[in-house]
Short mmCIF file of C-alpha atoms in Angstrom, two decimals:
data_model
loop_
_atom_site.label_atom_id
_atom_site.label_comp_id
_atom_site.label_asym_id
_atom_site.label_seq_id
_atom_site.Cartn_x
_atom_site.Cartn_y
_atom_site.Cartn_z
CA UNK W 8 12.02 57.36 -18.72
CA UNK W 9 11.70 53.90 -19.25
CA UNK W 10 13.05 51.70 -15.97
CA UNK W 11 12.82 47.81 -16.44
CA UNK W 12 12.13 45.80 -13.53
CA UNK W 13 13.35 42.01 -13.47
CA UNK W 14 10.49 39.54 -11.82
CA UNK W 15 12.18 36.69 -10.03
CA UNK W 16 10.00 33.57 -10.47
CA UNK W 17 10.11 30.40 -8.64
CA UNK W 18 9.66 27.28 -10.19
CA UNK W 19 8.87 23.73 -8.67
CA UNK W 20 11.62 21.66 -8.83
CA UNK W 21 11.39 19.52 -11.42
CA UNK W 22 12.97 15.69 -11.36
CA UNK W 23 15.72 17.00 -13.59
CA UNK W 24 16.76 19.67 -11.31
CA UNK W 25 16.35 17.14 -8.03
CA UNK W 26 18.48 14.58 -10.16
CA UNK W 27 21.27 17.71 -10.38
CA UNK W 28 20.80 18.62 -6.97
CA UNK W 29 21.53 15.26 -5.68
CA UNK W 30 24.50 14.89 -7.98
CA UNK W 31 25.69 18.31 -6.73
CA UNK W 32 24.82 16.81 -3.44
CA UNK W 33 26.26 13.45 -3.74
CA UNK W 34 29.51 14.84 -5.22
CA UNK W 35 29.93 17.17 -2.21
CA UNK W 36 29.64 13.72 0.08
CA UNK W 37 32.01 12.32 -2.12
CA UNK W 38 34.55 15.26 -1.85
CA UNK W 39 34.09 15.17 1.76
CA UNK W 40 34.44 11.71 2.74
CA UNK W 41 37.81 11.70 0.47
CA UNK W 42 39.29 14.51 2.23
CA UNK W 43 38.19 12.87 5.10
CA UNK W 44 39.12 9.47 4.30
CA UNK W 45 42.49 10.49 3.22
CA UNK W 46 43.71 12.80 6.20
CA UNK W 47 42.54 10.52 8.64
CA UNK W 48 44.21 6.90 7.32
CA UNK W 49 47.30 8.66 6.78
CA UNK W 50 47.53 8.40 10.19
CA UNK W 51 47.49 4.72 9.85
CA UNK W 52 50.83 3.76 9.05
CA UNK W 53 51.97 5.69 12.27
CA UNK W 54 49.87 3.91 14.40
CA UNK W 55 50.42 1.03 12.80
CA UNK W 56 54.01 1.01 13.53
CA UNK W 57 53.94 2.65 17.14
CA UNK W 58 51.61 -0.40 17.66
CA UNK W 59 54.28 -2.86 16.07
CA UNK W 60 51.63 -4.41 13.55
CA UNK W 61 52.71 -6.19 10.42
CA UNK W 62 53.28 -4.47 7.11
CA UNK W 63 49.69 -6.21 5.72
CA UNK W 64 47.77 -5.01 8.56
CA UNK W 65 47.04 -1.69 7.13
CA UNK W 66 45.93 -3.49 4.15
CA UNK W 67 43.80 -5.65 6.13
CA UNK W 68 42.32 -2.73 7.57
CA UNK W 69 41.65 -0.30 4.77
CA UNK W 70 39.99 -3.48 3.41
CA UNK W 71 37.84 -4.11 6.50
CA UNK W 72 37.39 0.09 6.59
CA UNK W 73 35.81 0.25 2.54
CA UNK W 74 33.39 -3.18 3.84
CA UNK W 75 32.10 -1.25 6.71
CA UNK W 76 31.37 1.78 4.12
CA UNK W 77 30.00 -0.01 1.49
CA UNK W 78 27.95 -1.75 4.22
CA UNK W 79 26.97 1.24 6.00
CA UNK W 80 25.54 2.73 2.72
CA UNK W 81 23.84 -0.50 1.68
CA UNK W 82 22.13 -0.68 5.10
CA UNK W 83 20.90 2.94 4.24
CA UNK W 84 19.47 1.87 0.64
CA UNK W 85 17.72 -0.96 1.97
CA UNK W 86 16.13 0.86 4.58
CA UNK W 87 15.00 3.23 2.28
CA UNK W 88 13.53 0.74 -0.10
CA UNK W 89 12.02 -0.86 2.60
CA UNK W 90 9.98 2.84 3.56
CA UNK W 91 8.84 2.81 0.06
CA UNK W 92 7.74 -0.39 -0.31
CA UNK W 93 5.64 0.09 2.86
CA UNK W 94 4.52 3.16 1.05
CA UNK W 95 3.83 1.97 -2.29
CA UNK W 96 1.75 -0.83 -0.89
CA UNK W 97 -0.39 1.73 1.45
CA UNK W 98 -1.01 3.54 -1.63
CA UNK W 99 -1.79 0.19 -3.61
CA UNK W 100 -4.29 -1.29 -0.98
CA UNK W 101 -6.18 2.59 -1.24
CA UNK W 102 -6.19 2.70 -5.33
CA UNK W 103 -7.47 -0.50 -5.10
CA UNK W 104 -10.41 0.56 -3.29
CA UNK W 105 -10.62 3.47 -5.35
CA UNK W 106 -10.75 0.98 -8.55
CA UNK W 107 -13.90 -0.82 -6.98
CA UNK W 108 -15.84 2.36 -5.94
CA UNK W 109 -14.61 3.70 -9.75
CA UNK W 110 -16.25 0.49 -11.27
CA UNK W 111 -19.40 0.60 -9.04
CA UNK W 112 -19.81 4.58 -9.93
CA UNK W 113 -19.29 4.17 -13.79
CA UNK W 114 -20.01 7.79 -15.23
CA UNK W 115 -20.86 9.24 -11.81
CA UNK W 116 -17.42 9.56 -10.97
CA UNK W 117 -16.78 13.08 -13.12
CA UNK W 118 -18.04 14.47 -9.72
CA UNK W 119 -15.18 13.86 -7.80
CA UNK W 120 -13.55 16.10 -9.88
CA UNK W 121 -9.90 13.93 -9.62
CA UNK W 122 -9.01 11.00 -11.05
CA UNK W 123 -6.84 7.90 -10.11
CA UNK W 124 -4.45 8.22 -13.06
CA UNK W 125 -3.42 11.56 -11.99
CA UNK W 126 -2.81 10.80 -8.42
CA UNK W 127 -0.65 7.95 -9.41
CA UNK W 128 1.87 10.49 -11.09
CA UNK W 129 2.66 12.00 -7.77
CA UNK W 130 6.37 11.07 -6.95
CA UNK W 131 6.18 11.70 -3.52
CA UNK W 132 4.95 8.72 -1.80
CA UNK W 133 3.14 10.28 1.56
CA UNK W 134 1.68 12.91 -0.63
CA UNK W 135 0.34 10.14 -2.94
CA UNK W 136 -1.05 8.59 -0.09
CA UNK W 137 -2.62 11.44 0.71
CA UNK W 138 -3.95 12.34 -1.93
CA UNK W 139 -5.48 8.87 -2.96
CA UNK W 140 -7.02 8.61 0.65
CA UNK W 141 -9.09 12.13 -0.15
CA UNK W 142 -9.58 10.62 -3.13
CA UNK W 143 -11.23 7.47 -1.91
CA UNK W 144 -13.33 9.52 0.86
CA UNK W 145 -15.10 11.57 -2.11
CA UNK W 146 -15.59 8.26 -3.95
CA UNK W 147 -17.25 6.68 -1.05
CA UNK W 148 -19.75 9.50 -0.15
CA UNK W 149 -20.30 9.34 -4.10
CA UNK W 150 -20.81 5.58 -4.14
CA UNK W 151 -23.34 5.39 -1.09
CA UNK W 152 -25.05 8.56 -1.95
CA UNK W 153 -25.46 6.99 -5.27
CA UNK W 154 -26.46 3.39 -3.61
CA UNK W 155 -28.99 4.96 -1.25
CA UNK W 156 -30.78 6.59 -4.45
CA UNK W 157 -30.48 2.91 -5.69
CA UNK W 158 -32.03 1.59 -2.98
CA UNK W 159 -35.20 4.36 -2.71
CA UNK W 160 -35.91 3.25 -6.63
CA UNK W 161 -35.58 -0.16 -5.92
CA UNK W 162 -37.78 -0.35 -2.74
CA UNK W 163 -40.22 1.66 -5.10
CA UNK W 164 -40.35 -0.96 -8.28
CA UNK W 165 -40.29 -3.62 -5.64
CA UNK W 166 -43.78 -2.16 -3.98
CA UNK W 167 -44.65 -1.37 -7.67
CA UNK W 168 -44.43 -5.03 -8.81
CA UNK W 169 -46.35 -6.30 -5.78
CA UNK W 170 -49.18 -4.41 -7.20
CA UNK W 171 -47.99 -5.44 -11.10
CA UNK W 172 -46.88 -9.00 -10.24
CA UNK W 173 -43.18 -10.12 -9.57
CA UNK W 174 -43.05 -11.16 -13.48
CA UNK W 175 -43.40 -7.38 -14.73
CA UNK W 176 -39.99 -6.57 -13.76
CA UNK W 177 -36.78 -8.37 -14.89
CA UNK W 178 -35.19 -9.76 -11.62
CA UNK W 179 -32.00 -7.71 -11.79
CA UNK W 180 -34.16 -4.71 -11.34
CA UNK W 181 -35.51 -5.85 -8.43
CA UNK W 182 -32.13 -6.98 -6.80
CA UNK W 183 -31.95 -5.81 -3.19
CA UNK W 184 -28.27 -3.48 -2.80
CA UNK W 185 -25.11 -5.51 -1.12
CA UNK W 186 -24.50 -4.19 2.63
CA UNK W 187 -23.27 -0.45 2.65
CA UNK W 188 -19.16 -1.44 2.97
CA UNK W 189 -19.35 -4.03 0.26
CA UNK W 190 -18.50 -1.64 -2.78
CA UNK W 191 -19.51 -4.02 -5.72
CA UNK W 192 -23.14 -2.71 -6.20
CA UNK W 193 -23.27 -1.29 -9.57
CA UNK W 194 -24.96 2.15 -8.96
CA UNK W 195 -24.77 3.10 -12.31
CA UNK W 196 -28.74 2.65 -13.47
#
């Protein structure tokens, strides 16, 4: 006798499923707004009559309500756009530093196990910022390790150059590395 079992798998939401969920949510929102607005605005003619308002008052009030709804939605969208812009600026600032480290490290970047291109695919900006900040720290550590190695080698070569003569080595080989907080020195040699 054979028994069959089904295994339920949960998958991470994709942009398509998220879009479908938000359409459902948006549809639900619009339906509930429609029901609420319809039931509430039906009260206005009676209230207007009790207040002795002219017949045009209803049209004016409905127009005002429409404008308030539109403005409320636009304020919310503007708020979210500003938040997205702020997160994008934060991400881009750290990504710029990562690019400088990446350029300075050259092929030595492979040791970090990540790539800026992969991180940029993350849609959730707070998560992207978190990932790029972690990546920046890995790059910073790799850079400073390589910079320290290069400084040590440069100091050894400088000591040897004193014995052999300064013209024995090319001037760029004996160049002193930049300060520790600058990310401009190529540490690939």
